[in-house]
Amino acid sequence: MARRSSSLLRQLVSSTSPSPPLPGHSGGARRTVTYMPRPGDGAPRAVTLIPGDGIGPLVTGAVRQAMEAMHAPVYFETYEVHGDMPTVPPAVIESIRRNKVCLKGGLATPVGGGVSSLNMQLRKELDLYASLVNCCNLPGLPTRHQGVDIVVIRENTEGEYSGLEHEVVPGVVESLKVITKFCSERIAKYAFEYAYLNNRKKVTAVHKANIMKLADGLFLESCREVASKYPSIQYNEIIVDNCSMQLVAKPEQFDVMVTPNLYGNLVSNTAAGIVGGTGVMPGGNVGQDHAIFEQGASAGNVGNDNIVEQKKANPVALLLSSAMMLRHLQFPSFADRLETAVKRVVAEGKYRTKDLGGTSTTQEVTDAVIANLA
């Protein structure tokens, strides 16, 4: 009897015709109510734009074209900032403070000498204490590993990046690594809050407390205290050298990773390389009041002269970062449209830049994304 009932049920389901489309709608996928805006939420928002150095103007130009094509409710205040400037111009800082949100291309940082990093100046000036990079497989993009979906959350304001260096005597330089309870607790809280709000199951703290027992020990102590307040989220710890090996061997085991400053930079770039490279990984830096969105992994965010001259920079990472920005601004439907269009272009494989095995220019990839926005 049960077998006959199952057969009859399958027959009924297969023979049932689909419901007619609602008036004014096509027969495609039905829409659901996912976001109810408050009055005035559709007003255009100002975003500070820093094209930056190298490939920056190419990829930020791609974002501008995509935003215009889908009539996104944002407009840009553009400022010329370059990595060889002594400081970030005060007008730029004021613009970001006023607009709360910035989209940024890469800024070149001199190696070994010259001016200090303007990226670090922006993070410290605006207290952008959390860096977030989402490293995940994109459909249609072949990689060594599948099922990878890692979010690296990195403390952004202290650690080895504190910038406290001095020459003790000629030939001897001291560089201080600063770890504080306050900064460690707030990055741990951000990581667990992110996991909780995004239905993530596990947070892994990356450390070197077996050697740096006080500094990384304090970081771990803070993570453990915060973890105890989120019993539904699994928490574990991993030493950074073992983490590096595990990332390239079994990256699918990781979910959300929370790290001090330097480790996070290394982990996010490694994870990006595993799933397609830095040209496809989105990211951003966020604080209590402000956010800057940029290419997620720092390696290659300025590119090289050949890529710039040939205009073949990969715009995918910054396009996906701008989708993150649209969600941050509470424009979810525009974010979904942009992200879907970008992922469709990557999956189709017809338009890819050299880093993804293709020969397309930045403009050809951008045009393909715009065509898919329709």
CSV table of C-alpha atoms in Angstrom, one decimal:
chain,number,residue,atom,x,y,z
A,1,MET,CA,0.0,0.0,0.0
A,2,ALA,CA,2.8,2.4,0.9
A,3,ARG,CA,4.6,1.6,-2.4
A,4,ARG,CA,1.4,2.3,-4.4
A,5,SER,CA,0.8,5.6,-2.5
A,6,SER,CA,4.4,6.7,-3.2
A,7,SER,CA,4.0,5.9,-6.9
A,8,LEU,CA,0.7,7.8,-7.1
A,9,LEU,CA,2.2,10.8,-5.3
A,10,ARG,CA,5.1,11.0,-7.8
A,11,GLN,CA,2.6,10.7,-10.7
A,12,LEU,CA,0.5,13.5,-9.3
A,13,VAL,CA,3.5,15.8,-8.7
A,14,SER,CA,5.0,15.2,-12.2
A,15,SER,CA,1.6,15.8,-13.9
A,16,THR,CA,0.7,19.0,-11.9
A,17,SER,CA,1.0,22.1,-14.1
A,18,PRO,CA,2.8,25.1,-12.6
A,19,SER,CA,0.7,27.9,-11.2
A,20,PRO,CA,0.1,30.8,-13.6
A,21,PRO,CA,2.3,33.8,-13.0
A,22,LEU,CA,1.1,36.7,-11.0
A,23,PRO,CA,-0.3,39.7,-12.9
A,24,GLY,CA,2.5,41.9,-14.1
A,25,HIS,CA,5.1,39.2,-13.6
A,26,SER,CA,6.8,36.8,-16.0
A,27,GLY,CA,6.7,33.1,-15.5
A,28,GLY,CA,10.2,33.1,-14.0
A,29,ALA,CA,11.2,32.6,-10.4
A,30,ARG,CA,8.8,34.2,-8.0
A,31,ARG,CA,10.1,36.9,-5.7
A,32,THR,CA,9.8,36.7,-2.0
A,33,VAL,CA,9.8,39.6,0.5
A,34,THR,CA,13.3,39.7,1.7
A,35,TYR,CA,13.8,43.4,2.7
A,36,MET,CA,11.4,46.0,3.7
A,37,PRO,CA,13.1,49.4,3.5
A,38,ARG,CA,12.4,52.3,5.7
A,39,PRO,CA,11.1,55.5,4.1
A,40,GLY,CA,14.1,57.3,2.6
A,41,ASP,CA,16.3,54.2,2.4
A,42,GLY,CA,16.3,54.5,-1.4
A,43,ALA,CA,18.0,57.9,-1.4
A,44,PRO,CA,21.4,57.8,-3.2
A,45,ARG,CA,24.3,57.4,-0.9
A,46,ALA,CA,27.7,59.2,-1.3
A,47,VAL,CA,30.7,56.9,-1.4
A,48,THR,CA,34.3,58.1,-1.2
A,49,LEU,CA,36.3,56.6,-4.1
A,50,ILE,CA,40.1,56.3,-4.1
A,51,PRO,CA,41.2,54.8,-7.5
A,52,GLY,CA,44.8,54.4,-6.1
A,53,ASP,CA,47.9,53.1,-7.9
A,54,GLY,CA,48.7,50.6,-10.7
A,55,ILE,CA,45.6,48.6,-11.6
A,56,GLY,CA,43.4,50.6,-9.2
A,57,PRO,CA,42.0,53.1,-11.8
A,58,LEU,CA,41.1,50.1,-14.1
A,59,VAL,CA,39.2,48.1,-11.5
A,60,THR,CA,37.5,51.0,-9.8
A,61,GLY,CA,36.5,52.1,-13.3
A,62,ALA,CA,34.8,48.7,-13.8
A,63,VAL,CA,32.9,49.2,-10.6
A,64,ARG,CA,31.7,52.7,-11.7
A,65,GLN,CA,30.4,51.3,-15.0
A,66,ALA,CA,28.6,48.4,-13.3
A,67,MET,CA,26.9,50.8,-10.8
A,68,GLU,CA,25.8,53.1,-13.5
A,69,ALA,CA,24.5,50.2,-15.6
A,70,MET,CA,22.2,49.0,-12.9
A,71,HIS,CA,21.3,52.5,-11.6
A,72,ALA,CA,22.5,51.7,-8.1
A,73,PRO,CA,21.6,54.4,-5.6
A,74,VAL,CA,25.2,55.4,-5.0
A,75,TYR,CA,27.4,58.2,-6.3
A,76,PHE,CA,31.1,58.7,-5.9
A,77,GLU,CA,33.3,61.5,-4.5
A,78,THR,CA,36.6,60.8,-6.2
A,79,TYR,CA,40.0,61.7,-4.7
A,80,GLU,CA,43.5,61.1,-6.1
A,81,VAL,CA,45.6,59.4,-3.4
A,82,HIS,CA,48.9,57.6,-4.2
A,83,GLY,CA,51.2,55.5,-2.1
A,84,ASP,CA,54.2,57.8,-2.4
A,85,MET,CA,52.3,60.7,-0.7
A,86,PRO,CA,53.6,61.5,2.8
A,87,THR,CA,50.1,61.3,4.4
A,88,VAL,CA,46.5,60.8,3.4
A,89,PRO,CA,45.2,64.3,2.5
A,90,PRO,CA,42.9,65.7,5.2
A,91,ALA,CA,40.1,66.2,2.6
A,92,VAL,CA,40.0,62.5,2.0
A,93,ILE,CA,39.7,61.6,5.7
A,94,GLU,CA,37.0,64.2,6.1
A,95,SER,CA,35.1,62.7,3.1
A,96,ILE,CA,35.2,59.2,4.5
A,97,ARG,CA,34.1,60.5,7.9
A,98,ARG,CA,31.2,62.2,6.3
A,99,ASN,CA,30.1,59.4,4.0
A,100,LYS,CA,31.0,56.5,6.3
A,101,VAL,CA,31.9,54.3,3.4
A,102,CYS,CA,34.9,54.2,0.9
A,103,LEU,CA,35.8,52.1,-2.1
A,104,LYS,CA,39.5,51.9,-2.7
A,105,GLY,CA,42.0,50.6,-5.2
A,106,GLY,CA,45.4,49.4,-4.2
A,107,LEU,CA,47.9,51.9,-2.8
A,108,ALA,CA,51.6,51.1,-3.4
A,109,THR,CA,53.7,50.9,-0.3
A,110,PRO,CA,57.5,51.6,-0.5
A,111,VAL,CA,59.6,48.6,0.6
A,112,GLY,CA,62.3,49.1,3.2
A,113,GLY,CA,62.2,52.9,3.2
A,114,GLY,CA,60.3,55.9,2.1
A,115,VAL,CA,56.9,57.0,3.5
A,116,SER,CA,54.9,54.9,5.8
A,117,SER,CA,51.9,52.9,4.5
A,118,LEU,CA,48.9,55.0,3.7
A,119,ASN,CA,46.8,51.9,4.0
A,120,MET,CA,47.8,51.7,7.7
A,121,GLN,CA,47.3,55.4,8.1
A,122,LEU,CA,43.7,55.0,6.9
A,123,ARG,CA,43.0,52.1,9.2
A,124,LYS,CA,44.4,53.8,12.3
A,125,GLU,CA,42.9,57.2,11.6
A,126,LEU,CA,39.4,55.7,11.1
A,127,ASP,CA,39.9,52.9,13.6
A,128,LEU,CA,39.1,50.2,11.0
A,129,TYR,CA,39.9,47.4,13.4
A,130,ALA,CA,38.5,44.4,11.5
A,131,SER,CA,39.7,43.2,8.1
A,132,LEU,CA,37.4,40.6,6.5
A,133,VAL,CA,38.3,38.5,3.5
A,134,ASN,CA,36.0,35.9,2.1
A,135,CYS,CA,38.0,33.1,0.4
A,136,CYS,CA,35.6,30.7,-1.4
A,137,ASN,CA,35.3,28.6,-4.5
A,138,LEU,CA,33.6,30.3,-7.4
A,139,PRO,CA,31.4,28.1,-9.6
A,140,GLY,CA,33.1,27.1,-12.8
A,141,LEU,CA,36.6,28.2,-11.7
A,142,PRO,CA,38.8,25.1,-11.4
A,143,THR,CA,41.0,24.9,-8.4
A,144,ARG,CA,42.9,22.1,-6.5
A,145,HIS,CA,40.3,22.1,-3.7
A,146,GLN,CA,36.5,22.3,-3.7
A,147,GLY,CA,34.1,23.1,-0.9
A,148,VAL,CA,36.3,25.9,0.4
A,149,ASP,CA,34.4,28.8,2.1
A,150,ILE,CA,36.7,30.6,4.6
A,151,VAL,CA,36.2,34.0,6.2
A,152,VAL,CA,39.4,35.4,7.6
A,153,ILE,CA,38.9,38.1,10.2
A,154,ARG,CA,42.1,39.9,11.1
A,155,GLU,CA,42.9,42.5,13.8
A,156,ASN,CA,43.9,45.6,11.8
A,157,THR,CA,45.4,48.1,14.2
A,158,GLU,CA,48.1,46.6,16.3
A,159,GLY,CA,50.5,43.6,16.5
A,160,GLU,CA,53.5,43.7,14.3
A,161,TYR,CA,51.9,46.5,12.3
A,162,SER,CA,52.0,48.9,15.2
A,163,GLY,CA,54.9,50.7,13.5
A,164,LEU,CA,57.0,51.0,16.6
A,165,GLU,CA,60.5,50.5,15.4
A,166,HIS,CA,63.9,52.1,16.3
A,167,GLU,CA,67.6,51.5,16.0
A,168,VAL,CA,69.0,50.6,19.4
A,169,VAL,CA,72.6,50.9,18.2
A,170,PRO,CA,74.0,50.8,14.7
A,171,GLY,CA,73.2,47.4,13.2
A,172,VAL,CA,70.6,46.6,15.8
A,173,VAL,CA,66.9,47.4,15.2
A,174,GLU,CA,64.1,46.7,17.6
A,175,SER,CA,60.5,46.3,16.3
A,176,LEU,CA,57.7,46.0,18.9
A,177,LYS,CA,54.7,43.7,18.6
A,178,VAL,CA,51.9,45.2,20.7
A,179,ILE,CA,48.9,43.1,21.7
A,180,THR,CA,46.2,44.6,24.0
A,181,LYS,CA,43.3,43.1,25.8
A,182,PHE,CA,40.9,45.7,24.4
A,183,CYS,CA,41.8,45.1,20.7
A,184,SER,CA,41.9,41.3,21.2
A,185,GLU,CA,38.5,41.2,22.8
A,186,ARG,CA,36.8,43.4,20.2
A,187,ILE,CA,38.2,41.5,17.2
A,188,ALA,CA,37.1,38.2,18.9
A,189,LYS,CA,33.6,39.7,19.5
A,190,TYR,CA,33.4,40.8,15.8
A,191,ALA,CA,34.4,37.3,14.6
A,192,PHE,CA,31.9,35.5,16.8
A,193,GLU,CA,29.2,38.0,16.0
A,194,TYR,CA,29.9,37.6,12.3
A,195,ALA,CA,29.7,33.8,12.6
A,196,TYR,CA,26.4,34.1,14.6
A,197,LEU,CA,24.7,36.4,12.2
A,198,ASN,CA,25.9,34.5,9.1
A,199,ASN,CA,25.0,31.0,10.3
A,200,ARG,CA,28.6,29.9,10.5
A,201,LYS,CA,29.4,26.9,12.6
A,202,LYS,CA,33.0,27.3,13.8
A,203,VAL,CA,35.6,30.0,14.7
A,204,THR,CA,39.3,29.1,14.7
A,205,ALA,CA,41.8,31.3,16.5
A,206,VAL,CA,45.2,31.4,14.8
A,207,HIS,CA,48.2,32.1,17.1
A,208,LYS,CA,51.8,31.4,18.1
A,209,ALA,CA,51.3,31.3,21.9
A,210,ASN,CA,53.7,28.4,22.2
A,211,ILE,CA,56.5,30.9,21.6
A,212,MET,CA,55.0,34.3,22.2
A,213,LYS,CA,53.4,33.2,25.5
A,214,LEU,CA,52.4,36.7,26.8
A,215,ALA,CA,51.4,38.5,23.6
A,216,ASP,CA,49.6,35.7,21.7
A,217,GLY,CA,48.6,34.2,25.1
A,218,LEU,CA,46.6,37.4,25.8
A,219,PHE,CA,45.0,37.1,22.3
A,220,LEU,CA,44.0,33.5,23.0
A,221,GLU,CA,42.7,34.4,26.5
A,222,SER,CA,40.5,37.0,25.0
A,223,CYS,CA,39.2,34.7,22.3
A,224,ARG,CA,38.3,32.0,24.9
A,225,GLU,CA,36.4,34.5,27.0
A,226,VAL,CA,34.3,35.6,24.1
A,227,ALA,CA,33.8,32.0,22.8
A,228,SER,CA,32.2,31.1,26.2
A,229,LYS,CA,29.4,33.5,25.4
A,230,TYR,CA,28.5,31.7,22.1
A,231,PRO,CA,27.9,28.1,23.1
A,232,SER,CA,26.2,27.3,19.7
A,233,ILE,CA,29.4,28.1,17.8
A,234,GLN,CA,32.3,25.6,17.9
A,235,TYR,CA,35.6,27.1,18.9
A,236,ASN,CA,39.1,25.8,18.4
A,237,GLU,CA,42.7,27.0,18.1
A,238,ILE,CA,45.6,26.4,15.8
A,239,ILE,CA,49.3,27.4,15.8
A,240,VAL,CA,50.0,29.5,12.7
A,241,ASP,CA,52.7,27.2,11.2
A,242,ASN,CA,50.4,24.2,11.4
A,243,CYS,CA,47.6,26.4,10.1
A,244,SER,CA,49.7,27.2,7.0
A,245,MET,CA,50.1,23.5,6.3
A,246,GLN,CA,46.5,22.6,7.0
A,247,LEU,CA,45.3,25.4,4.7
A,248,VAL,CA,47.1,24.0,1.6
A,249,ALA,CA,46.3,20.4,2.6
A,250,LYS,CA,42.7,20.5,3.8
A,251,PRO,CA,41.3,24.0,3.6
A,252,GLU,CA,37.7,22.9,3.6
A,253,GLN,CA,38.0,22.2,7.4
A,254,PHE,CA,38.1,25.9,8.2
A,255,ASP,CA,35.1,28.2,8.5
A,256,VAL,CA,35.7,31.6,10.3
A,257,MET,CA,39.3,32.3,11.3
A,258,VAL,CA,40.2,35.1,13.7
A,259,THR,CA,43.8,36.2,13.8
A,260,PRO,CA,46.2,38.9,15.0
A,261,ASN,CA,47.4,41.4,12.4
A,262,LEU,CA,50.4,39.7,10.7
A,263,TYR,CA,49.1,36.2,10.7
A,264,GLY,CA,45.8,37.3,9.2
A,265,ASN,CA,47.7,38.9,6.2
A,266,LEU,CA,49.5,35.7,5.6
A,267,VAL,CA,46.5,33.4,6.1
A,268,SER,CA,44.2,35.5,3.8
A,269,ASN,CA,46.7,35.6,1.0
A,270,THR,CA,47.3,31.9,1.2
A,271,ALA,CA,43.6,31.1,1.3
A,272,ALA,CA,43.0,33.4,-1.7
A,273,GLY,CA,45.7,31.5,-3.7
A,274,ILE,CA,44.0,28.2,-2.9
A,275,VAL,CA,40.6,29.2,-4.5
A,276,GLY,CA,41.6,31.2,-7.5
A,277,GLY,CA,44.0,34.0,-6.6
A,278,THR,CA,43.8,37.5,-5.2
A,279,GLY,CA,42.0,38.7,-8.3
A,280,VAL,CA,38.7,37.1,-7.3
A,281,MET,CA,38.7,37.5,-3.5
A,282,PRO,CA,36.6,40.4,-2.0
A,283,GLY,CA,37.2,42.1,1.3
A,284,GLY,CA,36.8,45.1,3.4
A,285,ASN,CA,37.9,46.9,6.6
A,286,VAL,CA,35.3,47.9,9.1
A,287,GLY,CA,35.2,49.9,12.4
A,288,GLN,CA,32.5,51.2,14.6
A,289,ASP,CA,31.5,54.0,12.3
A,290,HIS,CA,33.3,53.6,9.0
A,291,ALA,CA,34.2,51.0,6.3
A,292,ILE,CA,36.6,50.8,3.4
A,293,PHE,CA,36.0,48.1,0.8
A,294,GLU,CA,38.9,46.9,-1.4
A,295,GLN,CA,40.4,43.8,-3.0
A,296,GLY,CA,40.4,41.2,-0.2
A,297,ALA,CA,44.0,39.9,-0.4
A,298,SER,CA,46.8,42.4,-0.5
A,299,ALA,CA,49.1,40.5,-2.9
A,300,GLY,CA,48.8,41.9,-6.4
A,301,ASN,CA,46.4,44.6,-5.5
A,302,VAL,CA,48.5,47.2,-7.4
A,303,GLY,CA,49.6,44.8,-10.2
A,304,ASN,CA,52.5,45.4,-12.5
A,305,ASP,CA,53.3,47.7,-15.4
A,306,ASN,CA,52.5,45.0,-18.1
A,307,ILE,CA,49.0,44.4,-16.7
A,308,VAL,CA,48.4,48.2,-16.6
A,309,GLU,CA,49.7,48.8,-20.1
A,310,GLN,CA,47.7,46.0,-21.6
A,311,LYS,CA,44.6,46.9,-19.5
A,312,LYS,CA,44.1,43.3,-18.4
A,313,ALA,CA,43.6,43.7,-14.7
A,314,ASN,CA,41.0,41.4,-13.1
A,315,PRO,CA,38.1,43.4,-11.9
A,316,VAL,CA,36.3,40.5,-10.2
A,317,ALA,CA,37.6,41.0,-6.7
A,318,LEU,CA,36.6,44.7,-6.5
A,319,LEU,CA,33.3,44.0,-8.2
A,320,LEU,CA,32.5,41.5,-5.5
A,321,SER,CA,33.8,43.9,-2.8
A,322,SER,CA,31.4,46.5,-4.1
A,323,ALA,CA,28.6,44.0,-3.7
A,324,MET,CA,29.7,43.7,-0.1
A,325,MET,CA,29.6,47.5,0.1
A,326,LEU,CA,26.0,47.6,-1.3
A,327,ARG,CA,24.9,45.1,1.4
A,328,HIS,CA,26.6,47.3,4.0
A,329,LEU,CA,24.6,50.3,2.7
A,330,GLN,CA,21.4,48.2,2.9
A,331,PHE,CA,20.9,47.9,-0.8
A,332,PRO,CA,20.6,44.0,-0.8
A,333,SER,CA,18.8,43.6,-4.2
A,334,PHE,CA,21.5,45.6,-6.0
A,335,ALA,CA,24.2,43.6,-4.2
A,336,ASP,CA,22.5,40.3,-5.3
A,337,ARG,CA,22.2,41.4,-8.9
A,338,LEU,CA,25.9,42.4,-9.1
A,339,GLU,CA,27.2,39.3,-7.3
A,340,THR,CA,25.1,37.0,-9.5
A,341,ALA,CA,26.2,38.7,-12.7
A,342,VAL,CA,29.9,38.5,-11.7
A,343,LYS,CA,29.7,34.8,-10.7
A,344,ARG,CA,27.8,34.0,-13.9
A,345,VAL,CA,30.6,35.5,-16.0
A,346,VAL,CA,33.2,33.6,-14.1
A,347,ALA,CA,31.2,30.3,-14.4
A,348,GLU,CA,30.7,30.7,-18.2
A,349,GLY,CA,34.4,31.1,-18.7
A,350,LYS,CA,34.3,33.0,-21.9
A,351,TYR,CA,35.7,36.3,-20.5
A,352,ARG,CA,38.6,35.8,-18.1
A,353,THR,CA,41.8,37.7,-17.5
A,354,LYS,CA,45.2,36.2,-17.7
A,355,ASP,CA,45.4,35.3,-14.0
A,356,LEU,CA,42.3,33.0,-14.5
A,357,GLY,CA,43.7,31.4,-17.6
A,358,GLY,CA,42.1,33.7,-20.2
A,359,THR,CA,43.1,36.6,-22.4
A,360,SER,CA,40.4,39.1,-21.8
A,361,THR,CA,40.9,42.8,-21.0
A,362,THR,CA,39.4,44.5,-17.9
A,363,GLN,CA,36.8,46.2,-20.2
A,364,GLU,CA,35.8,42.9,-21.8
A,365,VAL,CA,35.1,41.3,-18.4
A,366,THR,CA,33.3,44.5,-17.3
A,367,ASP,CA,31.1,44.5,-20.5
A,368,ALA,CA,30.2,40.8,-19.9
A,369,VAL,CA,29.2,41.6,-16.3
A,370,ILE,CA,27.0,44.5,-17.4
A,371,ALA,CA,25.4,42.3,-20.1
A,372,ASN,CA,24.5,39.8,-17.3
A,373,LEU,CA,23.1,42.5,-15.1
A,374,ALA,CA,20.1,42.8,-17.4
